[in-house]
Coordinates of C-alpha atoms in Angstrom, one line a residue:
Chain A
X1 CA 10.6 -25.6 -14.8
X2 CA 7.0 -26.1 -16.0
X3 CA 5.6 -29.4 -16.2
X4 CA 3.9 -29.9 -19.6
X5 CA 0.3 -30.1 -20.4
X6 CA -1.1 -30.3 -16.9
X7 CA -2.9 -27.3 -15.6
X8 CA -1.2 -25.3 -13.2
X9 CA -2.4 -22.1 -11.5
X10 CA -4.5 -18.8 -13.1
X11 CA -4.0 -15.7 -11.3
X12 CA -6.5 -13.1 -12.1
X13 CA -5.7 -9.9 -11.8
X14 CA -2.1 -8.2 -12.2
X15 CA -2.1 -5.7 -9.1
X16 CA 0.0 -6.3 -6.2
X17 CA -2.2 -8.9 -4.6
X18 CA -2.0 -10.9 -8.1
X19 CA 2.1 -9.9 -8.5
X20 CA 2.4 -11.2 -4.9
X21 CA 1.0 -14.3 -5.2
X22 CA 2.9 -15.3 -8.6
X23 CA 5.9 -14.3 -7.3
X24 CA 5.7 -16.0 -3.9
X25 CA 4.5 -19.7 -5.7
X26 CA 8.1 -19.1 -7.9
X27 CA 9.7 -18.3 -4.6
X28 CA 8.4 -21.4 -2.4
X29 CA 9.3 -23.6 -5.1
X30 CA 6.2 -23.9 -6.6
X31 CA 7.4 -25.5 -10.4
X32 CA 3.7 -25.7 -12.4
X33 CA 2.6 -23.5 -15.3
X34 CA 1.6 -19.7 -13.5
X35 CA -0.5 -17.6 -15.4
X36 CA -1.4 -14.1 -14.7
X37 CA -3.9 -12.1 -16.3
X38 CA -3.9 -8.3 -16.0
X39 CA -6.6 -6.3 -17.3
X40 CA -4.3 -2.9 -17.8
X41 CA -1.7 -2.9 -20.4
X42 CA 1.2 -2.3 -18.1
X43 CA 3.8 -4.4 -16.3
X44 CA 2.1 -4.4 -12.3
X45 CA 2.9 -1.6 -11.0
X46 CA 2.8 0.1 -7.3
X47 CA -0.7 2.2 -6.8
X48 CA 0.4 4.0 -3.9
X49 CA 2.9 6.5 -5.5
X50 CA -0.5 7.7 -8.1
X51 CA -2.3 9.8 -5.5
X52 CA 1.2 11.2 -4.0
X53 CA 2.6 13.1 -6.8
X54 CA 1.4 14.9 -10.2
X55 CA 2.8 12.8 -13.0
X56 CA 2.6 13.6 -16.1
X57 CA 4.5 11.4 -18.3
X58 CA 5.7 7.8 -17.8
X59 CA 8.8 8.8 -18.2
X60 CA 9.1 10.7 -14.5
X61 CA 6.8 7.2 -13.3
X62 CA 9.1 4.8 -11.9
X63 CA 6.4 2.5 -10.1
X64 CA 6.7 -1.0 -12.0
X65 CA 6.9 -3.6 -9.1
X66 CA 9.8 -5.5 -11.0
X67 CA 11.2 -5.2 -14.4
X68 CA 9.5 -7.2 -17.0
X69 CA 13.0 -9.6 -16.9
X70 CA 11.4 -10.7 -13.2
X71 CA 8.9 -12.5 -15.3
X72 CA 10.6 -14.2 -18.2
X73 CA 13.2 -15.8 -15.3
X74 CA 10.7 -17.3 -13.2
X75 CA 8.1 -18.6 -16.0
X76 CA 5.6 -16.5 -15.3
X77 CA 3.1 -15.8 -18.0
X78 CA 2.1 -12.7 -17.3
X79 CA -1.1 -11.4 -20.4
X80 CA -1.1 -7.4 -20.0
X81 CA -4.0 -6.4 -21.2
X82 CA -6.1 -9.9 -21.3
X83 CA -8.8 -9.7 -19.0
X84 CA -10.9 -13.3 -17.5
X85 CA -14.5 -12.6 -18.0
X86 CA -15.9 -15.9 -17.1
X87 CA -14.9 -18.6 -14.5
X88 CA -16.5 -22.3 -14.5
X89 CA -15.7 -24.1 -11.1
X90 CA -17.2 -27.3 -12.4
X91 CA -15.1 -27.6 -15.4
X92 CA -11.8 -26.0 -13.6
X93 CA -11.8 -23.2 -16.5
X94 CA -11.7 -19.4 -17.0
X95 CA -12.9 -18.0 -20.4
X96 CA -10.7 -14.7 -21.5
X97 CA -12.0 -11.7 -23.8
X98 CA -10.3 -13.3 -26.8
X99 CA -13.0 -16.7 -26.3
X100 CA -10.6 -19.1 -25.2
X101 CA -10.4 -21.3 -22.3
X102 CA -7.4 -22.0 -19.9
X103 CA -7.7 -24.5 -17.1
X104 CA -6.7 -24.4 -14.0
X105 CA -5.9 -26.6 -11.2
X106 CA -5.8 -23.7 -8.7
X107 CA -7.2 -20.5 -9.4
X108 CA -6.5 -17.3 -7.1
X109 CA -9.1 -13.9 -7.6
X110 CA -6.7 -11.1 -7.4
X111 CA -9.6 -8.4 -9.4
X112 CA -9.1 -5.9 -6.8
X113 CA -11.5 -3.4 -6.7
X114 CA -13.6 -0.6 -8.7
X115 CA -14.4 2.9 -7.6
X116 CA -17.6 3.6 -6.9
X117 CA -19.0 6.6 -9.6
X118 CA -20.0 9.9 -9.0
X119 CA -23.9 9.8 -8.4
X120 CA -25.0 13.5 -9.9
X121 CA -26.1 15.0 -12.9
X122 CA -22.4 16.3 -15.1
X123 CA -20.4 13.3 -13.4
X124 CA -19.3 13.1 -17.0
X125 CA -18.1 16.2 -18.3
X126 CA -14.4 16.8 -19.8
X127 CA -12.2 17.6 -16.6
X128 CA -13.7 15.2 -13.7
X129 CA -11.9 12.9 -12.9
X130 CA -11.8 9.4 -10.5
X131 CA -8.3 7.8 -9.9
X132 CA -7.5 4.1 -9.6
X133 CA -4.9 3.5 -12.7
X134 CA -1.9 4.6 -13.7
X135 CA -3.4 6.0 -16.6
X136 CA -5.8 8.1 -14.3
X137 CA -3.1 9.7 -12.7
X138 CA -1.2 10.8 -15.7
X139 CA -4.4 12.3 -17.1
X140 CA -4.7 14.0 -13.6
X141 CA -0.9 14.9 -13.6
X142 CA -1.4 16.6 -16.8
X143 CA -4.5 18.3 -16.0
X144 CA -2.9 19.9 -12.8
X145 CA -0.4 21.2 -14.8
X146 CA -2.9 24.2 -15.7
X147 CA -5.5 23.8 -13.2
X148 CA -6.1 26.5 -10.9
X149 CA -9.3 25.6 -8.7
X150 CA -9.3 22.6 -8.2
X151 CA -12.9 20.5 -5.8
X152 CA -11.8 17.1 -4.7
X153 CA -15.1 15.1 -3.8
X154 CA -14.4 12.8 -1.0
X155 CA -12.6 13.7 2.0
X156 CA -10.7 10.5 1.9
X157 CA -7.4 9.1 2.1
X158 CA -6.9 9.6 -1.9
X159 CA -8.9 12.8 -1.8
X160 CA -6.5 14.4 0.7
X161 CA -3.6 12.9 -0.8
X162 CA -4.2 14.6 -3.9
X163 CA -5.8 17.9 -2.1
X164 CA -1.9 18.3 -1.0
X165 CA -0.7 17.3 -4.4
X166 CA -2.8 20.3 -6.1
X167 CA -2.1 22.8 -3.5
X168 CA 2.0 21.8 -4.2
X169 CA 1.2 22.6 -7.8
X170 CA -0.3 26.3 -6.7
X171 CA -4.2 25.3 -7.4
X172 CA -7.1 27.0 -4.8
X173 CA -8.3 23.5 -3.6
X174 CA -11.3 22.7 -2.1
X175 CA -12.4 19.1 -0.6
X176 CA -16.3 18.6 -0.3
X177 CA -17.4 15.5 2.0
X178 CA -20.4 14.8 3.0
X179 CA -20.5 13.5 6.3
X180 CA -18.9 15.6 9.1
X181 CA -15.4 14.3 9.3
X182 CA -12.3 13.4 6.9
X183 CA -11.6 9.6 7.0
X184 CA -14.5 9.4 9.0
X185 CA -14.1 5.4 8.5
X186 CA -10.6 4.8 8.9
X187 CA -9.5 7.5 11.6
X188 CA -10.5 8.5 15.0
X189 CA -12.0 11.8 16.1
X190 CA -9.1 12.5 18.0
X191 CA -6.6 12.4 14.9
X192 CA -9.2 13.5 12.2
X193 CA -9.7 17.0 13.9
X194 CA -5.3 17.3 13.5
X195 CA -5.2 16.2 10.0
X196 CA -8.2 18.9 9.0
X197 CA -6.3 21.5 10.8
X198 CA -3.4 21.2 9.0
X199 CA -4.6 21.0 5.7
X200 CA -6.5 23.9 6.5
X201 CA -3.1 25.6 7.3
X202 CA -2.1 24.2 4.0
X203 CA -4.6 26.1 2.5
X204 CA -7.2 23.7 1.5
X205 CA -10.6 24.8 1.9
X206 CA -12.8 22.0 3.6
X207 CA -16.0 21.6 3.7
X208 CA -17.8 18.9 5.7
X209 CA -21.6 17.9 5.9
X210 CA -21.5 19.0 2.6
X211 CA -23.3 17.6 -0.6
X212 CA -22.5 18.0 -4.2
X213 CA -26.1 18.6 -6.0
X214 CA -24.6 18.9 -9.5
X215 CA -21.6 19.8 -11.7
X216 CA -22.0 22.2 -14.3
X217 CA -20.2 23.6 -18.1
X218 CA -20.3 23.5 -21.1
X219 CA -18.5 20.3 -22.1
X220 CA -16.1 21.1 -19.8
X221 CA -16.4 20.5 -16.1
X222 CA -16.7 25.2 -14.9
X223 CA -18.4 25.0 -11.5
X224 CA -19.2 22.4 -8.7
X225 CA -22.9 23.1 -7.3
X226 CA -23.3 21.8 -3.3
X227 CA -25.7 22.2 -0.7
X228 CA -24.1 24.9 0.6
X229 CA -22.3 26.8 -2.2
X230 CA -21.4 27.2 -5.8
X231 CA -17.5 26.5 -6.2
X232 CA -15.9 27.3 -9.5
X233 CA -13.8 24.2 -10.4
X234 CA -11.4 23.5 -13.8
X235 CA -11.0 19.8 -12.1
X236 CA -13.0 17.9 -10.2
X237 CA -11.2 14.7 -9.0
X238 CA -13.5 12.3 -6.8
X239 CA -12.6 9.7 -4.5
X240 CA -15.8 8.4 -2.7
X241 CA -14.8 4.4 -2.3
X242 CA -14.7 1.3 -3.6
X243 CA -16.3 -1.7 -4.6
X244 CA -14.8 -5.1 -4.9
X245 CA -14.3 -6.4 -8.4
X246 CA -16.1 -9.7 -7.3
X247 CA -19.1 -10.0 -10.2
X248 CA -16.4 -13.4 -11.9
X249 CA -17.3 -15.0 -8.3
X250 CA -20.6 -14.2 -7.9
X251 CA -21.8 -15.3 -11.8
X252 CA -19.9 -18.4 -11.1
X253 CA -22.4 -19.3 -8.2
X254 CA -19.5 -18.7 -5.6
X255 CA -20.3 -17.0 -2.1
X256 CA -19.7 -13.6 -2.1
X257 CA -21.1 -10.7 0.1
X258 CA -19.5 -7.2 -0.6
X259 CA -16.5 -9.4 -1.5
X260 CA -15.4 -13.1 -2.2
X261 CA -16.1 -14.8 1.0
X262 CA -13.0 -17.1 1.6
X263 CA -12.0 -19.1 4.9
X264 CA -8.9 -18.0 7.1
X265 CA -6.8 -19.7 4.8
X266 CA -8.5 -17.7 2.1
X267 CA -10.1 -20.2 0.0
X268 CA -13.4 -19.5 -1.1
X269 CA -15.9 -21.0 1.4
X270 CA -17.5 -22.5 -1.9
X271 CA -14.8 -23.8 -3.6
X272 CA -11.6 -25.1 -2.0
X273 CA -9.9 -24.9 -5.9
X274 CA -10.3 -20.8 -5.8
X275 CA -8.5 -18.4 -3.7
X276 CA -9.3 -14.8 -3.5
X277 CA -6.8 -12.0 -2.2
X278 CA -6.5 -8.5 -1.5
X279 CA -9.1 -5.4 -1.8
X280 CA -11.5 -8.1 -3.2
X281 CA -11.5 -10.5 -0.8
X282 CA -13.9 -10.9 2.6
X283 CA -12.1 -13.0 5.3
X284 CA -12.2 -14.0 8.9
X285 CA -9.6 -12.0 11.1
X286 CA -8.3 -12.5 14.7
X287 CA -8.2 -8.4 14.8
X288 CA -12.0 -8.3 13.9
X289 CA -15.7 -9.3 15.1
X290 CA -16.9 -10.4 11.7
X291 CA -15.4 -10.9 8.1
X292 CA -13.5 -8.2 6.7
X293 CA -12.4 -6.6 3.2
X294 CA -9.3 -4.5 3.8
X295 CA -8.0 -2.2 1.0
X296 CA -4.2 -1.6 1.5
X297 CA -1.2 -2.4 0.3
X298 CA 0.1 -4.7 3.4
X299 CA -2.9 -6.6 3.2
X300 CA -2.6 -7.5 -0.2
X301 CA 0.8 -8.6 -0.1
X302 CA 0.7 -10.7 2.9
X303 CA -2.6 -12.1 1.2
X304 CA -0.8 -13.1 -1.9
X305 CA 2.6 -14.5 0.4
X306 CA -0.2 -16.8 2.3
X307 CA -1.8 -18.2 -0.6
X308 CA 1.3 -18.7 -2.8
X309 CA 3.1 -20.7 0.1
X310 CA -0.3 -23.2 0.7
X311 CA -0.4 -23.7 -2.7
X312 CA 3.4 -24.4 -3.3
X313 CA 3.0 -27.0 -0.3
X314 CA 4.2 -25.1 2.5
X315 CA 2.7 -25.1 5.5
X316 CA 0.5 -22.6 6.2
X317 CA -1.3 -21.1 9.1
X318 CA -4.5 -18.6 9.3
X319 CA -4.4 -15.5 8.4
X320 CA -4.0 -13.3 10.7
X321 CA -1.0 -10.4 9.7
X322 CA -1.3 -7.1 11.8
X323 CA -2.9 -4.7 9.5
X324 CA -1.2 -1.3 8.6
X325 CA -1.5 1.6 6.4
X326 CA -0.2 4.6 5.9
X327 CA -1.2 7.9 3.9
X328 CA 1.0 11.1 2.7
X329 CA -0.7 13.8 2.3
X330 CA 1.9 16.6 1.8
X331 CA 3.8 17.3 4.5
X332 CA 0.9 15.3 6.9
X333 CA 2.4 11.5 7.3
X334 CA -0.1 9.4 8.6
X335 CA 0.6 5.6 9.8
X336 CA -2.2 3.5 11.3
X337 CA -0.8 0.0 13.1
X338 CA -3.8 -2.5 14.0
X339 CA -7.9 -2.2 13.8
X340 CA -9.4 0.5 15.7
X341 CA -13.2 -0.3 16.4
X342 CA -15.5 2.6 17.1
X343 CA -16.0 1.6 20.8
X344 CA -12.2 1.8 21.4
X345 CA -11.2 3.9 23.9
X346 CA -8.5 6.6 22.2
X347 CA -5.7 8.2 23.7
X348 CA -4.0 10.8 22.3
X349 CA -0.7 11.5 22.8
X350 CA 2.2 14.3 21.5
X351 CA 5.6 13.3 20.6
X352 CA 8.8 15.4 21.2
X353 CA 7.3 17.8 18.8
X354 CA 4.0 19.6 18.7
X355 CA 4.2 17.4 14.8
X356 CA 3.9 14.3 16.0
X357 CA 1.0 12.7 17.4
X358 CA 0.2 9.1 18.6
X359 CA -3.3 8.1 19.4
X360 CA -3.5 5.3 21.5
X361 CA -6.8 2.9 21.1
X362 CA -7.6 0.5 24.0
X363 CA -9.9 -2.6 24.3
X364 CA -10.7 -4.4 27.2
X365 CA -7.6 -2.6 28.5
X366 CA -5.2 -3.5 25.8
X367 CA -3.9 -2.2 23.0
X368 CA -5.4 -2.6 19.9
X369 CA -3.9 -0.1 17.6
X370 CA -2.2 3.0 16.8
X371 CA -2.4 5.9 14.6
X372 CA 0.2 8.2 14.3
X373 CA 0.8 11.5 12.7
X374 CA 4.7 12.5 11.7
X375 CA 5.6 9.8 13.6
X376 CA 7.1 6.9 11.4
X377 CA 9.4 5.6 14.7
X378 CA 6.3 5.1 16.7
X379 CA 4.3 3.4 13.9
X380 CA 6.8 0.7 13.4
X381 CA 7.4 0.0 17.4
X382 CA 3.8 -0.1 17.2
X383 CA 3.5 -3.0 14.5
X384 CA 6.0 -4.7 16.3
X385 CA 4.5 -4.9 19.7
X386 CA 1.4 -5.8 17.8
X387 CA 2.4 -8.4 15.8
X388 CA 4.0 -9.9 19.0
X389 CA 0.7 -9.6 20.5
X390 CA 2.8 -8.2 23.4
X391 CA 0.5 -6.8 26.3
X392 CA 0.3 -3.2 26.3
X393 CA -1.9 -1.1 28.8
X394 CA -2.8 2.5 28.9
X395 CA -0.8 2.6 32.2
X396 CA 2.2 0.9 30.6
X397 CA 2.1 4.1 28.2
X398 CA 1.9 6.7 31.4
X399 CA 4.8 9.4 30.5
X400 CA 6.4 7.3 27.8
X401 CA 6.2 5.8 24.3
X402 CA 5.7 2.8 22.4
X403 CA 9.3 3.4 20.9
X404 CA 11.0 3.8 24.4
X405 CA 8.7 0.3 25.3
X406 CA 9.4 -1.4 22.6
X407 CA 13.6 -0.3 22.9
X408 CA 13.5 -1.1 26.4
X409 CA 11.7 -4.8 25.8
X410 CA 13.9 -5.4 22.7
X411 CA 17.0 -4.4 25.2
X412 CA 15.5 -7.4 27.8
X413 CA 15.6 -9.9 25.3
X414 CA 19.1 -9.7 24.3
X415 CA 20.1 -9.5 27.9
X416 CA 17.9 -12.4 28.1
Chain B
X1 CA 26.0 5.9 -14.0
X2 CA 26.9 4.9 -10.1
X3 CA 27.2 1.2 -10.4
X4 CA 26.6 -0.8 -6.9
X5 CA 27.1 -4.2 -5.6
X6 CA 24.4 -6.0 -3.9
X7 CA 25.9 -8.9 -1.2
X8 CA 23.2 -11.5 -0.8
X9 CA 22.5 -13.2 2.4
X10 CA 23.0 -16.3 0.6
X11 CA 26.7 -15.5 0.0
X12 CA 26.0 -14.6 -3.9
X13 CA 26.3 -11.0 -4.9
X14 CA 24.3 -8.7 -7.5
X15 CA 25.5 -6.1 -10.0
X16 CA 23.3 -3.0 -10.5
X17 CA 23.9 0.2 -12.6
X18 CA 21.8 3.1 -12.1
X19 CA 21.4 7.1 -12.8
X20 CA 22.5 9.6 -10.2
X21 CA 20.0 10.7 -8.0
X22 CA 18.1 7.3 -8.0
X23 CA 16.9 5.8 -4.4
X24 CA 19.1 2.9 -3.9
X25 CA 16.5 1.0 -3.2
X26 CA 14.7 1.6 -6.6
X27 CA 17.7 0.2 -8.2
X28 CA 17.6 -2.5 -6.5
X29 CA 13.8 -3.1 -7.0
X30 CA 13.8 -2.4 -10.9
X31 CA 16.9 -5.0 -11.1
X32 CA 14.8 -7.6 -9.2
X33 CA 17.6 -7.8 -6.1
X34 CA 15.9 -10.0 -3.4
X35 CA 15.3 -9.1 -0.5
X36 CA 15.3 -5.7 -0.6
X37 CA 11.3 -5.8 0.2
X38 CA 10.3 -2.1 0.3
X39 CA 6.9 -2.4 1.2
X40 CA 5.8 1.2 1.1
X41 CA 7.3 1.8 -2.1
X42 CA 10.1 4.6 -0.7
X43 CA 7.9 6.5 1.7
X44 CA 10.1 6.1 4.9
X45 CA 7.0 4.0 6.3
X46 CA 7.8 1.2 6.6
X47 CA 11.9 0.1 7.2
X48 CA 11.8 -3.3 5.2
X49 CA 14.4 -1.6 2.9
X50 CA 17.4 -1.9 4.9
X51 CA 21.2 -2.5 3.8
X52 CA 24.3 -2.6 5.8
X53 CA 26.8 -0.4 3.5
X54 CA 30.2 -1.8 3.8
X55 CA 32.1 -0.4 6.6
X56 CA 34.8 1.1 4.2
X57 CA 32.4 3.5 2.3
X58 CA 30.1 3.9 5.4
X59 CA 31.6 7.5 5.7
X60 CA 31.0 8.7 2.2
X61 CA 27.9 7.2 2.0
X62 CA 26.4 8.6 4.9
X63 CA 24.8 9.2 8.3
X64 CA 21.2 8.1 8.1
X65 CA 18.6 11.1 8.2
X66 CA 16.9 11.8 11.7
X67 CA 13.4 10.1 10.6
X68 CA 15.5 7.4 9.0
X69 CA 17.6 6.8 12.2
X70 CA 14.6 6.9 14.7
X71 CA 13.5 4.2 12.1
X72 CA 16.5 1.8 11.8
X73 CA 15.5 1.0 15.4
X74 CA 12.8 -1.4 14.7
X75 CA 14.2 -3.3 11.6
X76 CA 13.6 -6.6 11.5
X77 CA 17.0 -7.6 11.4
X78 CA 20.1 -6.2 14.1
X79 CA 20.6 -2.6 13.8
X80 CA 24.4 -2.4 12.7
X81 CA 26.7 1.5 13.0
X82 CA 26.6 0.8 9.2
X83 CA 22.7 0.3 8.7
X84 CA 20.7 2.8 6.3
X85 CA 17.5 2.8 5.0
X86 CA 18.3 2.1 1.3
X87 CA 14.6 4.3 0.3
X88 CA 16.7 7.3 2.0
X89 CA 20.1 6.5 0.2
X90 CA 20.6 8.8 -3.1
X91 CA 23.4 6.9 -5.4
X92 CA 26.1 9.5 -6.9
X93 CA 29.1 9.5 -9.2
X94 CA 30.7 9.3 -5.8
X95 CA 29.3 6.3 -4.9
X96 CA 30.3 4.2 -7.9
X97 CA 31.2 0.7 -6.3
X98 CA 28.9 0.8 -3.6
X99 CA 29.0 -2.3 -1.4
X100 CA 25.8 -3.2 0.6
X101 CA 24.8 -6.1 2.5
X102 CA 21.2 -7.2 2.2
X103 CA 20.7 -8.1 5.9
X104 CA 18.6 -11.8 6.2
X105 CA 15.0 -10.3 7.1
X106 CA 13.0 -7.4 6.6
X107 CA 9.7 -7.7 7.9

């Protein structure tokens, strides 16, 4: 399968924008030498399972993408644990840890992305905790396990996600953010003020507008210290963003600005020989005014699907896949279907059941995205009226749904 | 140890053994079975999971759950009587022998 001695293509990074693209080249029929280097020492593995349930061993873990056997029968070279610290465009090369030099004829920058630290005083203290890895989340699995009050820092999807996985465990929980809403990026005012209220009902305490001055104890993490109140705390886990993994790029003299920059067939707009994919990544999109950098799952994926085709030699167009996401957060299932800019105008809607809630965003008239809450059915007729770029007006949506829309559409085409 | 049998779009069939009380769509992803995509990992988000079981054990299989059947709606392939989300699908002792079809798209 591999052709001998000629170069072939270096993956960096082993997460699922990395997996994605190595296994799409093997699937497209691409037959060179693929390399991947992942920095962690396991197999790639699935990230969004870590914030959603306390773990404490491998054993109960079961979030490997593929068995290792996926590798060894489609010739991937997949080095856990070897990490790229150097990349030379000129010379086609990356340097790894271990000093050696591996050429490339393509290469693809799958790095991801790095959490941004805890800026006070006792950030580093036994007990707080930041979670990315798998290994974070066993180490946070474990520490629930006799935790009783428990501050999350960062009202954020992963913050909230894990908020509902302490409270499960029978921890007091409290989430401190500093500006005035949850997911005041990603969600809409409409939707935000639901998903406080029912954590609240949970019985999380949240606190908004609120700043953490300090965390205090003696080698352990005891209390969190805001500007509003003194919270005693045996873990602190903090979730307050991320920041692309995208130093490789920038050392190398590539164009990057708060990501790689690439073109909308993600090739870096320095270097048509380099991709970059997933959370690391800044690229055009139909959906957006300007470059973006999207951190999910989906976009990852249908990153690494793009590049591995154009580099196996199948056509390929722009990218341009219908962004989704979607957060649990106990019993709280939240879906959002599309880009929602802040001068959107949102609709909110209830389903058959006070649970379930659909907010509607419109621009220019036309649907633009969906969020729902509890609502999986009308998340996915959402993606697919989307992705069809079907027409959809706030008047088309008078006294029904997007499900009964999309049903009745899908019903007109078969007739059709 | 439920053992089930994967029918590939293709017309070639996998083999799969697995512990009671696993999703079967995490056996199918731990045994590499294409085309069982399972983008959201087995969170019911995201129906790019979905088998036909064959129509003979659709019965002890299973109806589909009510988040599951609202679901099955928007597939990406036909909705069949027989569809199920395979994220939703506990194998049993029961089940040993399990036929599915993997339908020929899921997203």
């Amino acid at each position: 399968m591999t052709t001998s001695g000629a170069p072939g293509v270096v993956v960096v990074g082993g997460g699922q924008a990395g997996f994605s693209v190595a296994s799409t080249l093997r699937a497209s029929g691409y037959g060179g030498p693929v390399t991947v280097f992942a920095a962690e020492p396991h197999l790639p593995y699935q990230r969004p399972p870590l914030s959603k349930k306390a773990h404490t061993d491998h054993d109960d873990l079961r979030v490997s993408l593929v068995p290792e056997t996926f590798y060894r029968e489609r010739d991937i070279d997949l080095r856990l644990g070897d990490d790229v610290v150097a990349l030379d465009p000129a010379a086609r090369t990356v340097r790894i840890r271990s000093g050696l030099s591996v050429p490339y004829a393509h290469l693809v920058l799958a790095t991801g992305a790095r959490n941004r630290p805890l800026p006070v005083p006792g950030a580093d203290l036994d007990g707080v905790h930041a979670l990315r890895s798998l290994d974070d989340a066993l180490a946070i699995g474990r520490a629930l396990t006799t935790a009783r009050d428990v501050v999350v820092i960062g009202g954020g999807f992963i913050g909230l996600e894990l908020a509902q996985v302490a409270r499960a465990r029978g921890a007091h929980v409290t989430v401190v953010e500093l500006t005035d809403r949850l997911l005041s990026r990603a969600l809409s005012a409409e939707v935000e003020s639901h998903v406080r209220e029912r954590h609240e009902r949970a019985g999380v305490r949240v606190l908004t507008g609120t700043a953490v001055r300090v965390l205090e104890g003696s080698g352990r993490v005891e209390r969190v210290v805001t500007s509003g109140a003194v919270l005693p705390a045996d873990l602190v886990v903090y979730g307050i963003g991320a920041a692309p993994r995208d130093e490789l790029a920038r050392d190398a003299g590539l164009a990057v600005d708060d990501g790689v920059l690439v073109d909308e067939q993600l090739r870096s707009v320095s270097d048509p020989r380099i991709s970059a994919v997933g959370d690391c990544a800044r690229h055009p999109h139909p959906h957006a005014d300007g470059p973006v950098r999207l951190e999910s799952v989906q976009n990852a994926t249908d990153q690494g699907v793009l590049v591995g085709r154009r580099i196996a030699g199948q056509a390929s167009a722009p990218y341009e896949s219908l962004p989704w996401f979607w957060s649990d957060q106990g019993d709280i299932k939240l879906q959002i279907a599309g880009l929602r800019a802040p001068s959107d105008d949102v609709r909110l809607t209830v389903g058959d059941s006070p649970e379930r809630l659909a907010a509607y965003a419109f621009r220019d008239g036309l649907l633009v995205a969906v969020e729902t809450l509890n609502w999986p059915a009308e998340h996915l007729a959402a993606r697919r009226l989307l992705e069809r770029r079907t027409p959809v007006t706030a008047s088309d949506l008078t006294g029904t749904t997007l499900g009964a829309l999309a049903r009745a559409r899908r019903a007109a085409e078969v007739r059709a | 140890m439920p053992t089930v049998i994967f029918q590939l779009p293709d017309g070639t069939e996998r083999k799969v053994t697995a512990a009671s009380g696993t999703a079967l769509m995490q056996a199918a992803v731990s045994n590499g079975v294409p085309g069982i995509v399972a983008e959201c990992g087995g969170n019911a988000s995201c129906a790019t999971c979905h088998v036909y079981v064959d129509a003979a054990q659709s019965e002890s299989a299973g109806p589909p759950n009510d988040v599951e059947d609202e679901m099955l709606d928007f597939t990406a392939s036909e909705r069949r009587p027989t569809s199920r989300l395979s994220c939703q699908l506990q194998l049993s002792d029961a089940l040993d022998g399990l036929v599915v079809h993997v339908p020929e798209e899921q997203v």
